[in-house]
Amino acid sequence: MAEATSSKPETKSDFLRIMTERGYLHQLSDHAGIDALAAKGELTTYVGYDCTAASFHVGNLLSIMMLHWLQETGNKPIVLMGGGTTQVGDPSGKDESRQMLTLDGIEANKMSLKQTFSRLLRFGEGPSDAVMVDNAEWLTPLNYIAFLRDVGRHFSVNRMLSMDSVKLRLDREHELSFLEFNYMCLQAYDFVELSRRYGTRLQMGGSDQWGNIVTGIDLGRRMGAPQLYALTCPLITTASGAKMGKSAQGAMWLNADMKPPYDYWQFWRNTEDADVGRFLRLYTLLPLDEVARLEALGGAEINEAKKVLATEATAIMHGREAAERSAMTAQQTFEQGVTSADLPSVTVSAEEWNAGIGVLSAFVRAGLLASTGEARRQIKGGGLRVNDEVLGDERRVLVDADRVAEGAVKLSLGRKKHVLLRAP
RNA sequence: GGAGGAGUGUCCCGAGUGGCAAAGGGGGCGGACUGUAAAUCCGCUGGCUACGCCUUCGUAGGUUCGAGUCCUACCUCCUCCA
């Protein structure tokens, strides 16, 4: 925790009170300054998002929730899409050479990412309505020499070298490219530019962004901007120490076309006991007394809290209806032992079905397994089931008689993953 | 520019003597136990038209019946010297 927060001054603003109570705060640069602006509804705040993928994932969710609460408490959120900075690429963290994204790819990602915000933020022209901008707007036309003279002269390399992110790389003797310096500078410049255009005063982000944000504050001071502020949220890990939403299966995407609501619901349903209270505060909008009640449930009853967590979190991203349907599907599947027609399904063509699908390829076709070899191994381990019966014969071919549930074959990997294989 | 060291299973780390689909971890996936949890224990963790075939140890050649292992060139990274 930052020393800046340790003094615990009195909080007047709803925004900071909520940030504190719900566990969003990691570091902030000036509690009193931020608090005063927030209390007046003048804390225009931005978070920047690079367009490196077509969807956000659970790891990005925290900052979006923070923007939501900011708006709820009467302040103006600004969503900055990094159409410009993505062209440079943030090299921090990655040691593998990242492929350069094409301009078209960045644009496509940007359009796809935009949809995430609509459920949590209200956009418009009003004083606390959210605004979305793209930093390509001012970064692309920049002239190198002019930028160096006007902006670059304010950067102190000495100071940048003392930043944690840089120091770490230097100490470990890892390559630190000039590109990375530029990224920091561009992000800092964004902050100043946004303060000019929208009166932005605060930048929020993950704890790894602290250095970059503070660099922006510094630049703002040197370029005559009003006092700027920083606020970061913690890097969320599960109680077991795993990074939030990252698995071998891939990221837990927020876009429904990349991760169906049912899977999203299941993700939250499988939260560890020890995380339930914390996640309810961070990832749902439930009032804190309700959270406290759910958190207090012990033993197997905690499962009720997990269901609430799953439904509430899913409702935020995919809507109440999809969340309820996911909950229903789960109840039928896990509690009643009934095959639900709403389970994820994969449809094969009539020709494919009539040609006779072997069980091995059926599981691969359903997307449950990556290869027939893996299917063979899972059969040996007793991990595959067809219509809820453990599969022992890897040579078995699916026939019409197997289509018992809703005209589909229910394929299961382990106890939790089910897919309906449909054919016309 | 000179001297030395390193690149291993496409998730990561990491052993490796000329017979290697390649030790051991971590992670992941399955099974058991449970509560769709954690912890614990067990199994699996290159591909396929599968008692066989194919592809893998930075890249390209070479020696050999046989190369991750030996030789040559090249690429990348690191350390020391200039």
Coordinates of N, CA and C (backbone and C1' of nucleotides) in Angstrom, one line a residue, chain A residues 173 266 270 272-273 302-303 306 330 371-373 376-378 383 414 416-417, chain B residues 28-32 35-39 44-50 78-79:
Chain A
E173 N 18.8 -6.6 -15.9 CA 19.5 -6.5 -17.1 C 18.7 -7.0 -18.3
Q266 N -20.5 -19.4 -15.3 CA -19.8 -20.5 -14.7 C -18.4 -20.1 -14.1
N270 N -17.6 -20.6 -10.1 CA -16.5 -21.4 -9.6 C -15.5 -20.6 -8.8
E272 N -13.4 -19.3 -5.7 CA -13.0 -19.9 -4.5 C -13.8 -19.3 -3.3
D273 N -14.0 -20.1 -2.3 CA -14.7 -19.6 -1.1 C -14.1 -18.3 -0.6
I302 N -22.2 -21.2 1.3 CA -21.5 -20.2 0.5 C -21.8 -20.3 -1.0
N303 N -22.3 -21.5 -1.4 CA -22.7 -21.7 -2.8 C -23.8 -20.8 -3.2
K306 N -22.2 -17.6 -4.1 CA -21.5 -17.7 -5.4 C -22.5 -17.6 -6.6
A330 N -27.7 -23.7 -15.4 CA -26.8 -24.3 -14.4 C -27.6 -25.2 -13.4
S371 N -7.6 -32.2 -29.6 CA -7.1 -33.3 -30.6 C -7.7 -34.6 -30.2
T372 N -7.8 -35.5 -31.2 CA -8.3 -36.8 -30.9 C -7.4 -37.5 -29.9
G373 N -6.1 -37.2 -30.0 CA -5.2 -37.8 -29.0 C -5.5 -37.5 -27.6
R376 N -8.5 -39.5 -26.6 CA -8.1 -40.9 -26.2 C -7.6 -40.9 -24.7
R377 N -6.8 -40.0 -24.4 CA -6.2 -39.9 -23.0 C -7.3 -39.7 -22.0
Q378 N -8.2 -38.7 -22.4 CA -9.3 -38.5 -21.4 C -10.2 -39.7 -21.2
G383 N -12.7 -39.4 -18.2 CA -13.1 -38.0 -18.1 C -14.1 -37.6 -19.1
G414 N -15.3 -33.9 -18.0 CA -15.3 -33.7 -16.6 C -16.7 -33.5 -16.1
K416 N -18.0 -30.6 -15.3 CA -18.5 -29.2 -15.4 C -18.7 -28.8 -16.8
K417 N -18.0 -29.3 -17.8 CA -18.1 -28.8 -19.1 C -19.0 -29.7 -20.0
Chain B
rG28 P -3.3 -24.1 -12.5 O5' -3.6 -24.8 -13.9 C5' -4.0 -24.0 -15.0 C4' -4.1 -24.9 -16.2 C3' -5.1 -26.0 -16.1 O3' -6.4 -25.6 -16.3 C1' -3.1 -26.9 -16.9
rC29 P -7.7 -26.2 -15.6 O5' -7.8 -27.6 -16.3 C5' -8.1 -27.7 -17.7 C4' -8.0 -29.1 -18.1 C3' -8.8 -30.1 -17.3 O3' -10.2 -30.1 -17.5 C1' -6.7 -31.0 -17.8
rG30 P -11.1 -30.6 -16.4 O5' -10.8 -32.2 -16.6 C5' -11.7 -33.2 -16.7 C4' -11.0 -34.5 -16.7 C3' -11.3 -35.3 -15.4 O3' -12.6 -35.8 -15.4 C1' -9.0 -35.4 -15.9
rG31 P -13.4 -35.7 -14.1 O5' -12.8 -36.9 -13.3 C5' -12.8 -38.2 -13.9 C4' -12.0 -39.2 -13.0 C3' -12.5 -39.1 -11.5 O3' -13.7 -39.9 -11.3 C1' -10.1 -39.0 -11.6
rA32 P -14.7 -39.4 -10.1 O5' -13.8 -39.7 -8.8 C5' -13.5 -41.1 -8.5 C4' -12.7 -41.1 -7.2 C3' -13.3 -40.4 -6.1 O3' -14.3 -41.2 -5.4 C1' -11.0 -39.8 -6.2
rG35 P -20.9 -32.5 0.1 O5' -20.9 -31.4 -1.0 C5' -22.1 -31.0 -1.7 C4' -21.8 -29.7 -2.4 C3' -20.8 -29.8 -3.5 O3' -21.1 -29.0 -4.6 C1' -20.2 -28.2 -1.9
rU36 P -22.0 -29.4 -5.7 O5' -21.1 -28.9 -6.9 C5' -19.9 -29.7 -7.3 C4' -19.1 -28.8 -8.2 C3' -18.4 -27.6 -7.5 O3' -17.1 -27.4 -8.0 C1' -19.7 -26.9 -9.4
rA37 P -15.8 -28.0 -7.3 O5' -15.6 -26.8 -6.2 C5' -15.5 -25.4 -6.7 C4' -14.8 -24.6 -5.7 C3' -13.5 -25.0 -5.2 O3' -12.5 -24.5 -6.1 C1' -14.8 -24.4 -3.3
rA38 P -11.1 -25.3 -6.2 O5' -10.4 -25.1 -4.8 C5' -9.8 -23.8 -4.5 C4' -9.3 -23.8 -3.0 C3' -8.2 -24.9 -2.7 O3' -7.0 -24.4 -3.0 C1' -9.9 -25.0 -1.1
rA39 P -5.8 -25.4 -3.5 O5' -5.6 -26.4 -2.3 C5' -5.0 -25.9 -1.1 C4' -5.0 -27.0 0.0 C3' -4.4 -28.3 -0.5 O3' -3.0 -28.4 -0.4 C1' -6.5 -28.6 0.6
rC44 P 0.4 -41.4 -16.2 O5' -0.3 -40.4 -17.1 C5' -1.2 -40.8 -18.1 C4' -1.8 -39.6 -18.8 C3' -0.9 -38.6 -19.4 O3' -0.4 -39.0 -20.7 C1' -2.5 -37.5 -18.1
rU45 P 1.0 -38.5 -21.1 O5' 0.9 -36.9 -21.2 C5' 0.1 -36.3 -22.2 C4' 0.0 -34.8 -22.0 C3' 1.3 -34.1 -22.1 O3' 1.7 -33.9 -23.4 C1' 0.0 -33.3 -20.3
rG46 P 3.2 -34.0 -23.9 O5' 3.2 -33.5 -25.4 C5' 2.2 -34.0 -26.2 C4' 2.3 -33.4 -27.6 C3' 1.4 -33.9 -28.6 O3' 0.1 -33.3 -28.6 C1' 3.6 -33.8 -29.5
rG47 P -1.2 -34.2 -29.0 O5' -1.1 -34.3 -30.5 C5' -1.3 -33.2 -31.4 C4' -1.2 -33.6 -32.8 C3' -2.1 -34.8 -33.2 O3' -3.4 -34.4 -33.5 C1' 0.1 -35.2 -34.0
rC48 P -4.6 -35.5 -33.4 O5' -4.2 -36.5 -34.7 C5' -4.4 -36.1 -36.0 C4' -3.9 -37.1 -36.9 C3' -4.7 -38.4 -36.9 O3' -5.9 -38.3 -37.7 C1' -2.4 -38.9 -36.9
rU49 P -7.1 -39.2 -37.4 O5' -6.8 -40.5 -38.2 C5' -7.2 -41.7 -37.7 C4' -7.0 -42.8 -38.7 C3' -5.5 -43.3 -38.9 O3' -5.4 -44.7 -38.6 C1' -6.5 -42.5 -41.0
rA50 P -5.8 -45.6 -37.9 O5' -4.5 -45.8 -37.0 C5' -3.4 -46.5 -37.5 C4' -2.5 -46.7 -36.2 C3' -3.2 -47.6 -35.2 O3' -2.3 -48.5 -34.6 C1' -2.7 -45.4 -34.3
rC78 P 21.0 -8.6 -24.4 O5' 21.8 -9.5 -23.3 C5' 21.2 -10.0 -22.1 C4' 22.1 -10.9 -21.4 C3' 23.5 -10.3 -21.1 O3' 23.5 -9.5 -19.9 C1' 23.8 -12.5 -22.0
rU79 P 24.5 -8.3 -19.8 O5' 25.8 -9.1 -19.4 C5' 25.9 -9.8 -18.2 C4' 27.3 -10.4 -18.1 C3' 28.5 -9.5 -18.3 O3' 28.8 -8.8 -17.1 C1' 28.8 -11.5 -19.5

